[in-house]
Amino acid sequence: MPNEKTRVDQWVRGEIENLDIDYTEQTSNIKEVKTALKNASKQGGTGSGHPEFVFLVNDTLIVVEDKPSTSELELLNDLGDIDLTVPKATANYAVNGAVHYAKHIVEKTTNFKDVIAIGATGSSDARGVLVYHVQNDNEETTINKVGKLTDWQVLTPINFDEWYGVNVLGNLSKEQKDELELKKIAAGLHEDLRNYASLEGENKATVISAILLALNEPSFNINSLTGRKKPNDGMLIYRAIEDYMTNNEISPEFKVEVVMNKFAFIKTSVALNEKRKDLGMTPIRYFASILKNNVLEHFKNNIEYDILGNFYGEFVKYGDSDGNGLGIVLTPKHITSLMAEMIQIKRNDYVLDPTAGSGAFLISAMNRMMKDELSKGSTYTNSHIKQHQLFGIEMQEKMYTVATTNMILRGDGKSNLMLANMFSKTEDDFISENIKAPITKVLMNPPYSQGSKGNPDLYEINFIKHALDMTTQGGKLAVIVPQSTMTGKSKIEREAKKSILETHTLEAVVTLNTTTFHGQRAGVQPVIAIFTAKQPHPKPKQVKFINFKDDGWMVRKHLGLVDDGTAEMKRKNLIDVLLHDTDAETEFMVKSSITSEDEWLHSYFYFNDSIPTPEAFEKTVQDYLAFKFDQTVHGRSYLFSEDIESTKK
């Protein structure tokens, strides 16, 4: 039923409607929440609870209660906690009523363990809005005061994650805040590019790439984008990119041609180049102003963060025609840098990513190489690294354009990026300063789940084999793949594993956190495998199999993967065990010789040789007896007969 049309109801309703989200009054259209509100009357008794307003923002439930007078905002008990006495506090105070409902919901639902409770009071002259966070971890409920809400617009889908991260989770690092800000900008641009320029999928990332390059050209002035017809704003952006490419001697010519062809549509797009009354400018100028004011500096300050790659991921994750359908999985920054450390990339290395994607691995490699000490007289200067020591192959033009832009914006004007199928390349195709460049280190994340789509040669293991064949003898390769790649279930995969061991050496396999690809690939259990190229695997060699599922990274609502405070320590321990032979319990690391028929995983070789504690033994016995009792009362006592077969007969 609708709320009474009091002034406070009308005010709160108007604020919620301005969020442009669906909401309900006096109930919830979510079955689980509606059920939880049964017997939740704030008056006491067995009646149902009827919150003033209920709505979802980015999967978080928000419950609002309001009262006319500011004196009815909140009542605390003698301990200074929110008073939940029914009905004295819950029926007469806005915050107390909202928290009362939120507590019922988190305790009686499976999917809503995290609720924002808001109490609102007052008229237009004097208003008060107070927020509490109510959470249940299946054992206990916690109720924490968040503070005043001064602007309801922080609850819009675009703003909510940042507000939640800062105000509810608290204590974000500067890096987390910067990345959260970039995520917010990407989400906003995702909507704006579609709404103002009718752009979808890959063209969104292309427009952003083009504008960023233009903004880096010193002769370009954003004020020149006035919306005139000839030359239009898109043409001015395009010319600025041409000038930037020429002035910075971007090469080779083929790469420039591919990228410029990809950018060409911005010159003719009507939607991009027509002035809009609601913007007061053309969409392309509007996008340029956002990027100039909010993103450009991040390329200088967040040198290891794959900004364009993460923008691309944000743009394509809502559609079915791109991204995961092509096997694209964007590797998180903490993984790209970890893999570069695992194979000890140095200043004098020549690094290849044969499935370059947005260029994230090349960015991590470049930063690690430039941080390595430069010895006196060395020719491996930062400039030399950028221009001659980084190689990438990418077969999709859209990703090639993103990767090229990514590298150019980091000062890599002559990056050796190839638009090609990696299987068409050999070790002789990598040329630096007109001579063959020996690929000494390889980082890669091949397309996933492509082998079962009609071309069995595209199994991940075949990407690994070919990349090793392109690497110089003694070179190192680190690859992140699903653990199924290491099991070799199909005949083709088993044959590829056998072929790899005949020519190359498997050094280690590290099982990762199941949430590593959070938001991209549900259910993928990733592993990192490390190989040495062109040294046949010795039969007695002890390969290291490491369980690194507990890596110190956790999924936090609205933030995604964040460091729980232990990630650096756990990473150091991994490196010590992997590279420096530090001792480790078998639960963490097992050494074993291998064959191509084995599953190259820690779980395959691990045997729990620890003696169980008395408490663990007692719990196992209790669990068994409880299971036996349950099965017996349900008529399945035959399962526990000493002679099951005779019992069945």
XYZ file of C-alpha atoms in Angstrom, residues 176-479:
304
model
C 42.338 1.781 -4.113
C 40.673 5.187 -4.138
C 42.308 6.054 -7.466
C 41.264 2.764 -9.029
C 37.753 3.101 -7.610
C 37.573 6.596 -9.093
C 38.662 5.250 -12.490
C 36.065 2.483 -12.218
C 33.415 5.093 -11.515
C 34.549 7.170 -14.508
C 34.472 4.076 -16.738
C 30.935 3.226 -15.580
C 29.818 6.777 -16.292
C 31.445 6.814 -19.722
C 29.855 3.441 -20.493
C 26.431 5.050 -20.088
C 27.346 8.354 -21.737
C 28.928 6.755 -24.821
C 25.762 4.772 -25.383
C 23.252 7.488 -24.533
C 24.920 10.460 -26.226
C 26.744 8.799 -29.131
C 24.838 5.536 -29.711
C 28.085 3.564 -29.308
C 28.303 -0.062 -28.244
C 31.060 -2.559 -27.419
C 34.436 -2.088 -29.028
C 33.762 1.379 -30.482
C 33.545 2.809 -26.972
C 37.136 1.834 -26.215
C 38.215 3.053 -29.666
C 36.767 6.535 -29.095
C 38.396 6.782 -25.669
C 41.752 5.673 -27.112
C 41.533 8.257 -29.899
C 40.679 11.147 -27.591
C 43.470 10.259 -25.139
C 46.039 10.293 -27.936
C 44.756 13.647 -29.210
C 44.924 15.141 -25.715
C 48.619 14.230 -25.557
C 49.408 16.313 -28.649
C 50.749 19.704 -27.370
C 49.358 21.635 -30.359
C 45.822 20.394 -29.702
C 43.466 22.607 -27.693
C 40.207 21.170 -26.454
C 38.621 24.619 -26.896
C 38.955 24.155 -30.657
C 36.106 21.625 -30.452
C 33.283 24.070 -31.113
C 30.867 21.841 -33.001
C 31.280 23.489 -36.373
C 30.566 21.403 -39.465
C 33.857 21.776 -41.371
C 36.140 20.606 -39.961
C 33.988 18.887 -37.372
C 35.229 17.946 -33.897
C 35.966 14.358 -34.921
C 38.187 15.578 -37.760
C 40.091 17.851 -35.358
C 40.664 14.921 -32.994
C 41.813 12.768 -35.898
C 44.254 15.444 -37.134
C 45.652 15.851 -33.616
C 46.363 12.104 -33.501
C 48.118 12.291 -36.894
C 50.261 15.164 -35.592
C 51.062 13.237 -32.419
C 52.089 10.147 -34.386
C 54.332 12.235 -36.668
C 55.882 14.432 -33.969
C 56.706 11.428 -31.784
C 57.944 9.320 -34.701
C 55.500 6.533 -33.930
C 56.372 3.512 -36.034
C 56.244 1.186 -37.857
C 54.081 2.640 -40.615
C 51.847 -0.463 -40.676
C 50.946 -0.033 -37.007
C 50.083 3.644 -37.496
C 47.957 2.785 -40.521
C 45.969 0.111 -38.657
C 45.302 2.388 -35.691
C 44.356 5.398 -37.821
C 41.982 3.263 -39.883
C 40.360 2.093 -36.662
C 39.914 5.720 -35.579
C 38.546 6.933 -38.927
C 34.854 6.602 -38.029
C 35.070 9.467 -35.528
C 35.320 11.846 -38.505
C 31.977 10.768 -39.964
C 29.904 9.775 -36.922
C 26.884 12.054 -36.832
C 26.105 11.188 -33.213
C 29.624 12.117 -32.070
C 29.831 15.398 -33.973
C 26.424 17.040 -33.637
C 25.884 19.535 -30.834
C 23.406 18.410 -28.196
C 21.233 20.860 -26.300
C 21.410 18.773 -23.132
C 25.229 18.908 -23.208
C 25.740 22.344 -24.740
C 28.477 20.815 -26.911
C 29.199 17.819 -29.100
C 29.453 14.422 -27.375
C 33.082 14.060 -28.514
C 34.024 17.313 -26.756
C 32.077 16.229 -23.684
C 34.023 12.956 -23.548
C 37.298 14.815 -24.130
C 36.622 17.136 -21.186
C 35.986 14.177 -18.856
C 39.180 12.444 -19.954
C 41.275 15.609 -19.771
C 40.082 16.522 -16.288
C 39.815 13.083 -14.695
C 41.882 10.457 -16.519
C 44.919 11.906 -18.285
C 46.992 12.403 -15.126
C 46.406 8.799 -14.084
C 48.580 7.625 -16.976
C 51.470 9.429 -15.286
C 50.609 8.565 -11.682
C 49.241 5.006 -12.049
C 51.934 3.685 -14.333
C 51.236 0.019 -13.560
C 47.440 0.173 -13.749
C 46.018 -0.906 -17.115
C 43.559 1.970 -17.401
C 42.473 1.355 -20.973
C 42.203 -2.382 -20.430
C 39.947 -1.863 -17.439
C 37.886 0.672 -19.356
C 37.527 -1.890 -22.147
C 36.429 -4.523 -19.625
C 33.801 -2.156 -18.235
C 32.499 -1.334 -21.716
C 32.085 -4.919 -22.951
C 30.969 -6.774 -19.828
C 27.321 -5.889 -20.385
C 27.142 -7.282 -23.931
C 27.053 -10.799 -25.346
C 28.912 -10.107 -28.584
C 32.310 -9.310 -27.145
C 34.639 -9.940 -24.249
C 34.163 -13.375 -22.762
C 32.559 -14.722 -25.934
C 35.966 -14.313 -27.550
C 37.763 -15.839 -24.598
C 39.067 -12.437 -23.486
C 39.987 -12.381 -19.793
C 41.736 -9.254 -18.517
C 44.485 -10.137 -16.043
C 44.474 -8.184 -12.743
C 47.459 -5.938 -12.070
C 48.634 -7.856 -8.984
C 48.830 -11.006 -11.141
C 50.663 -9.424 -14.090
C 53.297 -7.974 -11.751
C 53.538 -11.260 -9.812
C 54.169 -13.242 -12.995
C 56.852 -10.775 -14.092
C 58.525 -11.295 -10.705
C 58.169 -15.086 -10.877
C 60.332 -15.293 -13.999
C 62.633 -12.495 -12.787
C 62.307 -10.117 -15.727
C 65.403 -7.891 -15.863
C 66.488 -4.752 -17.688
C 68.323 -6.731 -20.383
C 65.427 -9.085 -21.230
C 63.437 -9.196 -24.446
C 59.830 -9.776 -23.434
C 56.961 -11.184 -25.496
C 53.231 -11.392 -24.865
C 51.892 -13.461 -27.789
C 48.253 -12.834 -26.811
C 48.719 -9.201 -25.855
C 45.113 -8.099 -25.354
C 45.182 -4.598 -23.880
C 48.913 -4.761 -23.154
C 48.722 -5.274 -19.370
C 51.597 -7.775 -19.253
C 53.822 -5.518 -21.355
C 53.060 -2.619 -19.004
C 54.076 -4.678 -15.951
C 57.190 -5.970 -17.709
C 58.207 -2.482 -18.825
C 57.841 -1.040 -15.321
C 59.798 -3.882 -13.755
C 62.587 -3.575 -16.342
C 62.936 0.169 -15.835
C 63.097 -0.235 -12.042
C 65.999 -2.676 -12.398
C 69.358 -1.040 -11.771
C 71.047 0.421 -14.844
C 74.703 -0.541 -14.829
C 77.276 1.974 -16.045
C 77.691 1.914 -19.805
C 74.690 -0.346 -20.352
C 72.816 0.071 -23.621
C 69.601 -1.128 -21.985
C 68.324 2.345 -21.194
C 64.660 3.108 -20.494
C 64.322 4.410 -24.029
C 65.875 1.245 -25.443
C 63.516 -0.922 -23.373
C 60.425 0.891 -24.630
C 61.478 0.912 -28.258
C 63.281 -2.387 -28.764
C 62.678 -4.911 -25.961
C 58.892 -5.275 -25.731
C 57.007 -7.445 -28.218
C 53.332 -8.232 -28.470
C 51.034 -10.118 -30.828
C 47.301 -9.477 -31.002
C 44.963 -10.734 -33.710
C 41.906 -8.555 -33.003
C 42.094 -5.018 -34.376
C 40.098 -3.522 -31.514
C 42.403 -4.967 -28.858
C 45.449 -4.150 -30.985
C 44.331 -0.518 -31.035
C 43.820 -0.479 -27.262
C 47.238 -2.075 -26.660
C 48.979 0.294 -29.075
C 47.386 3.339 -27.433
C 48.278 1.980 -24.002
C 51.938 1.658 -24.899
C 52.163 4.968 -26.788
C 50.690 6.859 -23.817
C 53.469 5.393 -21.685
C 56.147 6.744 -23.975
C 56.579 3.625 -26.079
C 56.442 5.129 -29.540
C 58.096 2.288 -31.389
C 56.644 -0.737 -29.601
C 56.902 -3.964 -31.512
C 53.208 -4.825 -31.532
C 52.063 -7.116 -34.326
C 48.532 -7.472 -35.654
C 48.639 -11.193 -36.338
C 47.721 -14.699 -35.279
C 50.485 -15.893 -32.951
C 50.490 -19.313 -34.636
C 51.674 -17.631 -37.844
C 54.815 -16.330 -36.127
C 58.137 -17.994 -35.322
C 61.156 -16.954 -33.272
C 62.684 -15.466 -36.445
C 59.942 -12.802 -36.673
C 61.125 -10.743 -33.706
C 63.478 -8.059 -34.977
C 65.122 -5.320 -32.925
C 67.427 -2.728 -34.469
C 67.340 -4.723 -37.715
C 68.666 -7.911 -36.125
C 66.924 -10.960 -34.671
C 65.855 -10.363 -31.058
C 66.108 -13.379 -28.738
C 62.868 -13.624 -26.737
C 64.133 -14.349 -23.226
C 60.895 -13.943 -21.233
C 57.251 -14.630 -22.113
C 54.150 -13.525 -20.198
C 50.754 -14.616 -21.467
C 47.089 -15.199 -20.753
C 45.729 -17.073 -23.799
C 42.054 -17.014 -24.834
C 40.006 -19.394 -22.722
C 37.640 -22.169 -23.795
C 38.285 -21.783 -27.511
C 39.467 -25.353 -28.232
C 36.000 -26.831 -27.834
C 34.465 -24.418 -30.367
C 35.365 -26.270 -33.544
C 39.130 -25.826 -33.632
C 40.875 -28.229 -31.212
C 44.240 -26.602 -31.997
C 43.102 -23.637 -29.891
C 43.288 -25.438 -26.571
C 45.257 -23.327 -24.092
C 48.036 -25.930 -23.939
C 48.767 -25.402 -27.649
C 49.189 -21.659 -27.082
C 51.765 -22.522 -24.428
C 53.601 -24.961 -26.708
C 53.857 -22.500 -29.591
C 54.962 -19.645 -27.311
C 57.739 -21.846 -25.922
C 58.820 -22.687 -29.466
C 59.222 -18.934 -30.119
C 61.402 -18.448 -27.031
C 65.196 -18.659 -27.002
C 66.891 -21.592 -25.290
C 66.873 -21.128 -21.537
C 64.201 -18.435 -21.704
C 61.374 -18.424 -19.163
C 57.618 -18.449 -19.758
C 54.865 -17.703 -17.236
C 51.282 -18.342 -18.291
